[in-house]
Amino acid sequence: MDFNSLPAILTPDLGLLFWMLLAFLVVFVVLAKFGFPAIINMVEERKAYIDESLRKAHEANEKLAHIQSESEQLLRDAREQSAQIVKDAAAARDQMVAKAEETAREQSARIIAEAKAQIESEKQAALQEIRGEVARLSVSVAEKVLRRELSNDAAQMEYVDKLLDEVSSNTK
Amino acid sequence: MNRFKYILLVFALLLPLGTFAEGQEVEAQEERGINIPELVMEHLADSYEWHFFSYEGEHYSLPLPVIIRSERTGEWFFQMGVMHHHEVSLPEGFFLNEEAHGKIYEQMPDGTAVRPIDLSLTKSACQIWIVVLLMMGVFLTTARWYKQHDEKSDAPSGFVGVMEMLTMMIHDDVIKANVGEHAYKRFSKYLLTVFYFIFFTNLVGLIPFSGNVTGNINVTFLLAICTMVAINLFGNKHYWQEVLLPKPLYIWPLLVVVEVIGVITKPFALMVRLFANMMAGHAILLSFTCIILLGATMGVGMATGLGLFSGIMLLFMYTVETLVAFIQAYVFTLLSAVFIGLAQREEHEE
């Protein structure tokens, strides 16, 4: 084939082919070793790093949400507990107050009863005393009235006493 | 935004420079009349010198090393300053064959002219090395940033950020999406190198005074061969079954031919697509530049009209070509990834 009838740029040229092959091989080897891997690896590492960061951010978010709910739960529990404590305290107080009232009531009742008993006994003693006094007075009055008629003191006394008993039981 | 304006300004300022460079060339040829197709083809072609401009008959170019091996003696020659417009200073027996695009040929004793082994660092080869150095500079600087930071630091901004964004866009949306999750790691570095190589070469090719590299079939041929190797060398069992034993069996002879041709047409399409697009872009830019110069020979009215029209079209085409520089790199990488992905597909994935 006669290439010389073709334009110059269509003519095969061994020299140019040789230089082209050499230059292309050189640039290919150099760039494939030092040029492109640096860029591609870095971009891929960066991509992995960004993905990782995103994943971590998601995790942190989830954790945060978890912590938030947990703290809310904690707060709620604490509030409930404090309410419970307050309620318990109120109940205890009411109970104590009731108990104290009860005791006081009992005590006062007892005191009143005692007082009543004492009053009664004192009243009895007083009555006894009064009765004795009255009897003596009556006896002395009667004695004075009936001195002459009554010889036997003792028998008279007994009799008067009996009368007085009757009287007092009537007045009661 | 300010920086963007600045870049645009630089482009706008460089643009007339490029036109000026072509203009000088044309003036030198004016006596012969302007042959636009020839001029365009000449500028698209590779050469043994880096020609900047010609002024008043003087040609200003950067001499490039010529490395040739004599077919007669097997001897290697290293020669600087072989220039098209100058007195040719080639070793004995070699000459620039005007019949064969000005390539170096060797005169054999029997009178025939043969092409010797020619490993000259031509303009295109030189530009490829500039692109390689540029790429290494860009990516080793970028990689240094990554060495100084770890994954916990902020994402990069500025230049490193742009490189990261672009790289990851190609890596994720083109390579990973098309080759497939399970196999993409093996090919990602190759495909990224291909993308950036084409992208940088296209961009460097748009700078005035630079040459047309991705619009040269040799360059796209090699890239396509690399992709073909990547497709077929690493193709899995299922892929080869599909190529060599396509079902249904009763039309196997027909299908196997289609499939085997497909193995070659896939990289061939890649090669031609990139070549044609970039070559056409350069050809259009050069043609509009030539129209300005053509107008200049037709009087003031035509010169102003054509100049204005071509200037606007040049600006527009330059913008489009910058976009095309990216798109073609993207498309080449995308299709390579798709073809590799087809060869990596497992049976159950259909």
Coordinates of C-alpha atoms in Angstrom, one line a residue:
Chain A
M1 CA 0.0 0.0 0.0
D2 CA 1.4 3.3 -0.9
F3 CA 0.9 5.6 2.1
N4 CA 2.5 8.5 0.3
S5 CA -0.6 9.2 -1.7
L6 CA -2.3 9.8 1.7
P7 CA -2.0 13.1 3.6
A8 CA 0.9 13.3 6.0
I9 CA -1.1 12.9 9.1
L10 CA -2.5 9.6 7.8
T11 CA 0.9 8.2 7.1
P12 CA 2.2 5.6 9.6
D13 CA 5.4 6.9 11.1
L14 CA 7.5 4.4 13.1
G15 CA 9.5 7.1 14.9
L16 CA 6.4 8.9 16.2
L17 CA 4.8 5.6 17.2
F18 CA 7.9 4.7 19.1
W19 CA 8.0 8.0 21.0
M20 CA 4.3 7.9 21.6
L21 CA 4.5 4.4 23.0
L22 CA 7.5 5.3 25.2
A23 CA 5.9 8.6 26.4
F24 CA 2.6 6.9 27.1
L25 CA 4.2 4.1 29.0
V26 CA 6.2 6.5 31.1
V27 CA 3.3 8.7 32.0
F28 CA 1.1 5.6 32.6
V29 CA 3.6 4.0 34.9
V30 CA 4.3 7.2 36.8
L31 CA 0.7 8.3 37.2
A32 CA -0.6 4.8 37.9
K33 CA 1.9 4.5 40.7
F34 CA 2.1 8.0 42.2
G35 CA -0.7 10.1 40.7
F36 CA -4.1 8.5 40.6
P37 CA -3.9 6.2 43.6
A38 CA -3.2 9.1 45.9
I39 CA -6.4 10.9 44.7
I40 CA -8.6 7.9 44.5
N41 CA -7.5 6.3 47.8
M42 CA -7.9 9.6 49.6
V43 CA -11.4 10.2 48.2
E44 CA -12.4 6.7 49.1
E45 CA -10.9 7.0 52.6
R46 CA -12.6 10.4 53.0
K47 CA -15.9 8.8 51.9
A48 CA -15.5 6.0 54.4
Y49 CA -14.6 8.5 57.1
I50 CA -17.7 10.6 56.3
D51 CA -19.9 7.4 56.3
E52 CA -18.3 6.4 59.6
S53 CA -18.9 9.9 61.0
L54 CA -22.5 9.8 59.9
R55 CA -23.0 6.4 61.5
K56 CA -21.4 7.6 64.7
A57 CA -23.5 10.8 64.7
H58 CA -26.6 8.6 64.3
E59 CA -25.5 6.4 67.1
A60 CA -24.8 9.4 69.3
N61 CA -28.2 10.8 68.5
E62 CA -29.8 7.6 69.4
K63 CA -27.8 7.4 72.6
L64 CA -28.8 11.0 73.4
A65 CA -32.4 10.2 72.8
H66 CA -32.0 7.1 75.0
I67 CA -30.4 9.1 77.8
Q68 CA -33.1 11.8 77.5
S69 CA -35.8 9.3 77.9
E70 CA -34.0 7.6 80.7
S71 CA -33.5 10.9 82.5
E72 CA -37.1 11.7 82.0
Q73 CA -38.0 8.3 83.4
L74 CA -35.7 9.0 86.3
L75 CA -37.3 12.3 86.9
R76 CA -40.7 10.8 86.8
D77 CA -39.7 8.1 89.2
A78 CA -38.2 10.6 91.6
R79 CA -41.3 12.8 91.4
E80 CA -43.5 9.7 92.1
Q81 CA -41.3 8.7 94.9
S82 CA -41.3 12.1 96.5
A83 CA -45.1 12.2 96.1
Q84 CA -45.3 8.8 97.7
I85 CA -43.0 9.9 100.6
V86 CA -45.1 13.0 101.1
K87 CA -48.2 10.9 101.1
D88 CA -46.7 8.4 103.5
A89 CA -45.6 11.2 105.8
A90 CA -49.1 12.7 105.8
A91 CA -50.6 9.3 106.5
A92 CA -48.1 8.7 109.3
R93 CA -48.9 12.2 110.7
D94 CA -52.6 11.6 110.6
Q95 CA -52.1 8.3 112.2
M96 CA -49.9 9.8 114.9
V97 CA -52.3 12.6 115.5
A98 CA -55.2 10.1 115.7
K99 CA -53.3 7.9 118.1
A100 CA -52.3 10.9 120.2
E101 CA -55.9 12.0 120.3
E102 CA -57.0 8.5 121.2
T103 CA -54.4 8.4 124.0
A104 CA -55.4 11.8 125.2
R105 CA -59.0 10.8 125.1
E106 CA -58.3 7.7 127.1
Q107 CA -56.1 9.5 129.5
S108 CA -58.6 12.2 130.0
A109 CA -61.3 9.6 130.5
R110 CA -59.2 7.8 133.0
I111 CA -58.3 11.0 134.8
I112 CA -61.9 12.0 134.8
A113 CA -62.9 8.6 136.1
E114 CA -60.2 8.7 138.8
A115 CA -61.3 12.2 139.7
K116 CA -64.9 11.0 139.8
A117 CA -63.9 8.1 142.0
Q118 CA -61.9 10.3 144.3
I119 CA -64.7 12.8 144.4
E120 CA -67.1 10.0 145.2
S121 CA -64.9 8.6 147.9
E122 CA -64.2 12.1 149.3
K123 CA -67.9 12.7 149.1
Q124 CA -68.5 9.5 151.0
A125 CA -65.9 10.4 153.5
A126 CA -67.3 13.9 153.8
L127 CA -70.8 12.4 154.1
Q128 CA -69.4 9.9 156.7
E129 CA -67.9 12.8 158.5
I130 CA -71.0 14.9 158.2
R131 CA -73.0 11.9 159.3
G132 CA -70.8 11.4 162.4
E133 CA -71.0 15.1 163.1
V134 CA -74.7 15.2 162.6
A135 CA -75.0 12.2 164.9
R136 CA -72.8 13.7 167.5
L137 CA -74.7 16.9 167.2
S138 CA -78.0 15.0 167.4
V139 CA -76.7 13.0 170.3
S140 CA -75.6 16.1 172.1
V141 CA -78.8 17.8 171.3
A142 CA -80.8 14.8 172.3
E143 CA -78.7 14.3 175.3
K144 CA -79.4 17.8 176.3
V145 CA -83.1 17.3 175.6
L146 CA -83.5 13.9 177.1
R147 CA -80.8 14.0 179.8
R148 CA -83.0 13.2 182.4
E149 CA -85.0 10.6 180.6
L150 CA -82.1 8.7 179.2
S151 CA -80.0 6.8 181.6
N152 CA -78.1 4.5 179.5
D153 CA -76.0 6.4 177.1
A154 CA -74.9 3.7 175.0
A155 CA -78.4 2.3 174.4
Q156 CA -79.6 5.7 173.5
M157 CA -76.8 6.3 171.2
E158 CA -77.4 3.1 169.3
Y159 CA -80.9 4.0 168.9
V160 CA -80.2 7.5 167.6
D161 CA -77.7 6.1 165.2
K162 CA -80.3 3.8 163.8
L163 CA -82.7 6.6 163.4
L164 CA -80.1 8.7 161.7
D165 CA -79.4 5.8 159.2
E166 CA -83.0 5.7 158.3
V167 CA -83.0 9.5 157.9
S168 CA -80.0 9.6 155.8
S169 CA -81.2 6.8 153.6
N170 CA -84.4 8.7 153.1
T171 CA -82.5 11.8 152.1
K172 CA -80.4 10.1 149.6
Chain B
M1 CA -14.5 34.6 37.8
N2 CA -11.7 37.1 37.6
R3 CA -9.2 34.3 36.9
F4 CA -11.5 33.0 34.2
K5 CA -11.6 36.5 32.5
Y6 CA -7.8 36.5 32.7
I7 CA -7.5 33.2 31.0
L8 CA -9.9 34.4 28.3
L9 CA -7.8 37.5 27.8
V10 CA -4.6 35.5 27.4
F11 CA -6.4 33.4 24.8
A12 CA -7.6 36.5 23.0
L13 CA -4.1 37.9 23.0
L14 CA -2.5 34.7 21.8
L15 CA -5.0 34.3 19.0
P16 CA -3.6 37.1 16.7
L17 CA -0.1 35.8 17.5
G18 CA -1.1 32.5 15.9
T19 CA -2.7 34.2 13.0
F20 CA 0.5 36.3 12.7
A21 CA 2.6 33.2 12.6
E22 CA 0.6 31.7 9.8
G23 CA 0.5 35.1 8.1
Q24 CA 4.2 35.3 7.8
E25 CA 4.3 31.9 6.3
V26 CA 1.7 32.8 3.7
E27 CA 3.4 36.1 2.8
A28 CA 6.5 34.0 1.9
Q29 CA 4.4 32.0 -0.4
E30 CA 2.5 34.9 -1.8
E31 CA 4.4 35.1 -5.0
R32 CA 3.4 31.5 -5.8
G33 CA -0.2 32.3 -4.8
I34 CA -2.0 30.9 -1.7
N35 CA -2.7 27.3 -1.8
I36 CA -4.9 26.9 1.2
P37 CA -5.4 23.1 1.3
E38 CA -1.6 22.6 0.9
L39 CA -0.9 25.1 3.6
V40 CA -3.4 23.6 6.0
M41 CA -2.1 20.0 5.4
E42 CA 1.4 21.2 5.9
H43 CA 0.6 22.8 9.2
L44 CA -1.3 19.7 10.4
A45 CA 1.7 17.5 9.5
D46 CA 4.6 16.5 11.7
S47 CA 8.0 18.1 11.0
Y48 CA 11.7 17.8 12.0
E49 CA 11.7 21.4 13.3
W50 CA 9.5 23.5 15.6
H51 CA 8.6 26.3 13.2
F52 CA 7.3 29.5 14.9
F53 CA 7.2 32.1 12.2
S54 CA 8.9 33.5 9.2
Y55 CA 9.8 37.2 8.8
E56 CA 11.2 38.8 5.7
G57 CA 12.5 35.6 4.3
E58 CA 14.0 34.4 7.6
H59 CA 12.5 31.3 9.2
Y60 CA 12.5 31.2 13.0
S61 CA 12.2 27.6 14.2
L62 CA 13.5 25.5 17.0
P63 CA 15.8 22.7 15.7
L64 CA 14.9 19.3 16.9
P65 CA 17.1 16.2 17.0
V66 CA 17.0 13.8 14.1
I67 CA 17.9 10.2 14.9
I68 CA 18.2 7.9 12.0
R69 CA 19.7 4.5 11.3
S70 CA 21.3 3.9 8.0
E71 CA 19.9 1.0 6.0
R72 CA 23.2 0.5 4.2
T73 CA 25.6 0.4 7.1
G74 CA 23.4 0.0 10.1
E75 CA 25.0 3.1 11.6
W76 CA 23.0 5.5 13.9
F77 CA 23.1 9.2 13.1
F78 CA 22.2 12.0 15.5
Q79 CA 21.8 15.3 13.8
M80 CA 20.4 18.7 15.0
G81 CA 19.0 21.5 12.8
V82 CA 17.5 19.6 9.9
M83 CA 15.2 22.4 8.7
H84 CA 12.8 22.5 5.8
H85 CA 13.7 26.0 4.6
H86 CA 17.4 25.8 5.3
E87 CA 20.2 24.1 3.5
V88 CA 19.6 20.5 4.5
S89 CA 22.4 19.3 6.7
L90 CA 21.8 15.6 6.6
P91 CA 24.4 12.9 6.7
E92 CA 25.7 11.5 3.4
G93 CA 23.1 9.5 1.5
F94 CA 20.0 10.9 3.3
F95 CA 17.6 13.4 1.8
L96 CA 14.2 15.0 2.6
N97 CA 11.8 13.3 0.3
E98 CA 9.3 15.9 -1.0
E99 CA 7.3 13.1 -2.6
A100 CA 6.7 11.6 0.8
H101 CA 5.8 14.6 3.0
G102 CA 9.3 15.7 3.5
K103 CA 10.3 12.7 5.5
I104 CA 13.9 11.6 5.6
Y105 CA 14.7 8.9 3.0
E106 CA 17.9 7.1 2.2
Q107 CA 19.4 6.8 -1.3
M108 CA 20.4 3.2 -1.7
P109 CA 23.3 2.2 -4.0
D110 CA 20.9 0.6 -6.4
G111 CA 19.1 4.0 -6.9
T112 CA 16.0 3.3 -4.9
A113 CA 14.9 5.5 -2.0
V114 CA 14.0 3.7 1.2
R115 CA 12.7 4.9 4.5
P116 CA 15.4 4.3 7.2
I117 CA 14.5 3.6 10.8
D118 CA 13.8 7.2 11.9
L119 CA 13.4 7.8 15.7
S120 CA 13.7 11.5 15.3
L121 CA 12.2 13.6 18.1
T122 CA 9.9 15.4 15.7
K123 CA 7.6 18.2 16.6
S124 CA 4.7 15.9 17.5
A125 CA 7.0 13.6 19.6
C126 CA 8.4 16.6 21.3
Q127 CA 4.9 17.9 22.1
I128 CA 3.9 14.5 23.4
W129 CA 6.9 14.7 25.8
I130 CA 5.8 18.2 26.9
V131 CA 2.4 16.8 27.6
V132 CA 3.9 14.0 29.6
L133 CA 6.0 16.4 31.7
L134 CA 3.0 18.6 32.1
M135 CA 0.9 15.7 33.3
M136 CA 3.5 14.5 35.7
G137 CA 3.9 18.0 37.0
V138 CA 0.2 18.4 37.5
F139 CA -0.4 15.0 39.1
L140 CA 2.7 14.8 41.3
T141 CA 1.9 18.3 42.6
T142 CA -1.7 17.1 43.3
A143 CA -0.4 13.9 44.9
R144 CA 1.9 15.9 47.2
W145 CA -1.2 17.7 48.6
Y146 CA -2.7 14.3 49.4
K147 CA 0.5 13.2 51.1
Q148 CA 0.4 16.2 53.4
H149 CA -3.2 15.7 54.4
D150 CA -5.3 12.8 55.7
E151 CA -8.9 11.9 55.2
K152 CA -9.9 13.9 58.3
S153 CA -8.8 17.2 56.8
D154 CA -11.1 19.3 54.6
A155 CA -11.6 18.5 51.0
P156 CA -9.0 20.3 48.7
S157 CA -9.9 23.6 47.1
G158 CA -8.5 25.4 44.1
F159 CA -6.4 23.5 41.6
V160 CA -6.2 20.3 43.6
G161 CA -9.9 20.4 44.1
V162 CA -10.5 20.7 40.3
M163 CA -8.2 17.8 39.6
E164 CA -10.0 15.7 42.3
M165 CA -13.4 16.6 41.0
L166 CA -12.5 15.8 37.4
T167 CA -10.6 12.6 38.3
M168 CA -13.5 11.3 40.5
M169 CA -16.0 12.2 37.9
I170 CA -14.2 10.1 35.3
H171 CA -13.5 7.4 37.9
D172 CA -17.0 7.1 39.2
D173 CA -19.3 8.1 36.4
V174 CA -17.3 6.7 33.4
I175 CA -15.0 3.9 34.6
K176 CA -16.9 2.4 37.5
A177 CA -20.3 2.8 35.8
N178 CA -19.3 1.2 32.5
V179 CA -16.6 -1.3 33.3
G180 CA -18.6 -2.7 36.3
E181 CA -18.1 -2.8 40.0
H182 CA -16.2 -6.1 40.1
A183 CA -13.6 -5.3 37.5
Y184 CA -13.1 -1.6 37.2
K185 CA -10.1 -1.4 39.6
R186 CA -7.8 -3.2 37.2
F187 CA -8.5 -0.7 34.4
S188 CA -9.2 2.6 36.2
K189 CA -5.6 3.8 36.1
Y190 CA -5.2 3.0 32.5
L191 CA -8.4 4.7 31.5
L192 CA -7.6 7.8 33.7
T193 CA -4.2 8.0 32.0
V194 CA -5.9 7.8 28.6
F195 CA -8.4 10.5 29.5
Y196 CA -5.9 12.9 30.8
F197 CA -3.4 12.2 28.1
I198 CA -5.9 13.0 25.3
F199 CA -7.4 15.9 27.2
F200 CA -4.0 17.5 27.9
T201 CA -2.7 16.8 24.4
N202 CA -5.8 18.3 22.9
L203 CA -5.5 21.4 25.1
V204 CA -1.8 21.8 24.4
G205 CA -2.6 21.4 20.7
L206 CA -4.8 24.5 20.9
I207 CA -2.0 26.7 22.1
P208 CA -0.7 28.8 19.1
F209 CA 2.6 27.6 17.7
S210 CA 1.9 24.1 19.0
G211 CA 1.3 21.3 16.6
N212 CA -1.5 18.9 15.8
V213 CA -0.8 15.7 17.9
T214 CA -4.2 14.0 18.5
G215 CA -5.0 14.7 14.9
N216 CA -2.2 12.4 13.8
I217 CA -3.3 8.9 13.1
N218 CA -0.1 7.4 14.7
V219 CA -1.0 8.8 18.1
T220 CA -4.7 7.7 18.0
F221 CA -3.6 4.4 16.6
L222 CA -1.4 3.7 19.6
L223 CA -4.1 4.7 22.0
A224 CA -6.6 2.5 20.2
I225 CA -4.1 -0.4 20.3
C226 CA -3.7 0.0 24.0
T227 CA -7.4 -0.1 24.5
M228 CA -7.6 -3.2 22.2
V229 CA -5.0 -4.9 24.4
A230 CA -7.0 -3.9 27.5
I231 CA -10.2 -5.3 26.0
N232 CA -8.9 -8.6 24.7
L233 CA -6.0 -9.5 27.0
F234 CA -8.2 -9.2 30.1
G235 CA -11.4 -10.3 28.5
N236 CA -13.0 -13.1 30.4
K237 CA -14.2 -16.6 29.3
H238 CA -17.7 -15.4 28.7
Y239 CA -16.4 -12.7 26.3
W240 CA -14.3 -15.1 24.3
Q241 CA -17.2 -17.5 24.1
E242 CA -19.3 -14.7 22.6
V243 CA -16.7 -13.9 20.1
L244 CA -15.7 -17.4 19.0
L245 CA -18.9 -19.4 19.7
P246 CA -21.7 -17.0 19.2
K247 CA -25.2 -18.6 19.5
P248 CA -27.3 -19.7 17.8
L249 CA -25.1 -22.4 16.3
Y250 CA -26.8 -22.7 12.9
I251 CA -25.6 -19.3 11.7
W252 CA -22.3 -19.6 13.5
P253 CA -20.1 -19.1 10.4
L254 CA -21.8 -15.8 9.8
L255 CA -21.8 -14.6 13.4
V256 CA -18.2 -15.5 14.1
V257 CA -17.1 -13.4 11.2
V258 CA -19.1 -10.5 12.5
E259 CA -17.8 -10.9 16.0
V260 CA -14.2 -11.2 14.9
I261 CA -14.5 -8.1 12.7
G262 CA -16.1 -6.4 15.7
V263 CA -13.0 -7.0 17.8
I264 CA -11.1 -4.9 15.3
T265 CA -13.7 -2.3 14.4
K266 CA -14.2 -1.2 18.0
P267 CA -10.7 0.2 18.5
F268 CA -10.6 1.2 14.9
A269 CA -13.7 3.4 15.5
L270 CA -12.0 4.9 18.5
M271 CA -8.9 5.7 16.5
V272 CA -10.7 7.3 13.6
R273 CA -13.1 9.2 15.8
L274 CA -10.5 10.9 17.8
F275 CA -8.2 11.5 14.8
A276 CA -11.0 12.9 12.6
N277 CA -12.4 15.2 15.3
M278 CA -9.1 16.7 16.3
M279 CA -7.8 17.0 12.8
A280 CA -11.0 18.6 11.6
G281 CA -10.9 21.1 14.4
H282 CA -7.4 22.1 13.6
A283 CA -8.2 22.2 9.9
I284 CA -11.1 24.6 10.5
L285 CA -9.0 26.9 12.7
L286 CA -6.2 26.9 10.1
S287 CA -8.7 27.5 7.3
F288 CA -10.3 30.5 9.0
T289 CA -6.8 31.9 9.6
C290 CA -6.0 31.4 5.9
I291 CA -9.2 33.2 4.9
I292 CA -8.0 36.3 6.7
L293 CA -4.8 36.1 4.7
L294 CA -6.6 35.4 1.5
G295 CA -8.7 38.5 2.1
A296 CA -5.6 40.5 2.5
T297 CA -4.7 39.8 -1.1
M298 CA -8.0 41.0 -2.4
G299 CA -8.1 44.7 -1.5
V300 CA -9.1 46.7 1.6
G301 CA -12.9 45.9 1.5
M302 CA -12.5 42.2 1.2
A303 CA -9.7 42.2 3.8
T304 CA -11.9 44.0 6.3
G305 CA -15.0 41.9 5.6
L306 CA -13.3 38.6 5.5
G307 CA -11.0 39.5 8.4
L308 CA -13.9 40.4 10.7
F309 CA -15.9 37.4 9.7
S310 CA -13.0 35.0 10.1
G311 CA -12.0 36.6 13.4
I312 CA -15.4 36.1 14.9
M313 CA -15.6 32.5 13.5
L314 CA -12.1 31.9 14.9
L315 CA -13.0 33.0 18.4
F316 CA -16.1 30.9 18.2
M317 CA -14.3 27.8 16.9
Y318 CA -11.6 28.2 19.5
T319 CA -14.2 28.1 22.2
V320 CA -15.8 25.1 20.5
E321 CA -12.5 23.3 20.1
T322 CA -11.7 23.8 23.8
L323 CA -15.0 22.1 24.5
V324 CA -14.2 19.4 21.9
A325 CA -10.8 18.8 23.5
F326 CA -12.7 17.7 26.7
I327 CA -15.5 15.9 24.9
Q328 CA -13.2 13.8 22.7
A329 CA -11.1 12.8 25.7
Y330 CA -14.3 11.9 27.5
V331 CA -15.8 10.0 24.6
F332 CA -12.6 8.0 24.0
T333 CA -12.5 7.1 27.7
L334 CA -16.2 6.3 27.9
L335 CA -16.2 4.0 24.8
S336 CA -13.0 2.3 26.0
A337 CA -14.7 1.7 29.3
V338 CA -17.8 0.4 27.7
F339 CA -15.8 -2.0 25.4
I340 CA -13.7 -3.2 28.4
G341 CA -16.9 -3.5 30.4
L342 CA -18.4 -5.7 27.6
A343 CA -15.4 -8.0 27.8
Q344 CA -15.7 -8.2 31.6
R345 CA -19.4 -9.0 31.7
E346 CA -20.5 -12.2 33.4
E347 CA -23.1 -14.5 31.9
H348 CA -25.7 -13.8 34.5
E349 CA -25.5 -10.1 34.0
E350 CA -27.3 -10.1 30.7

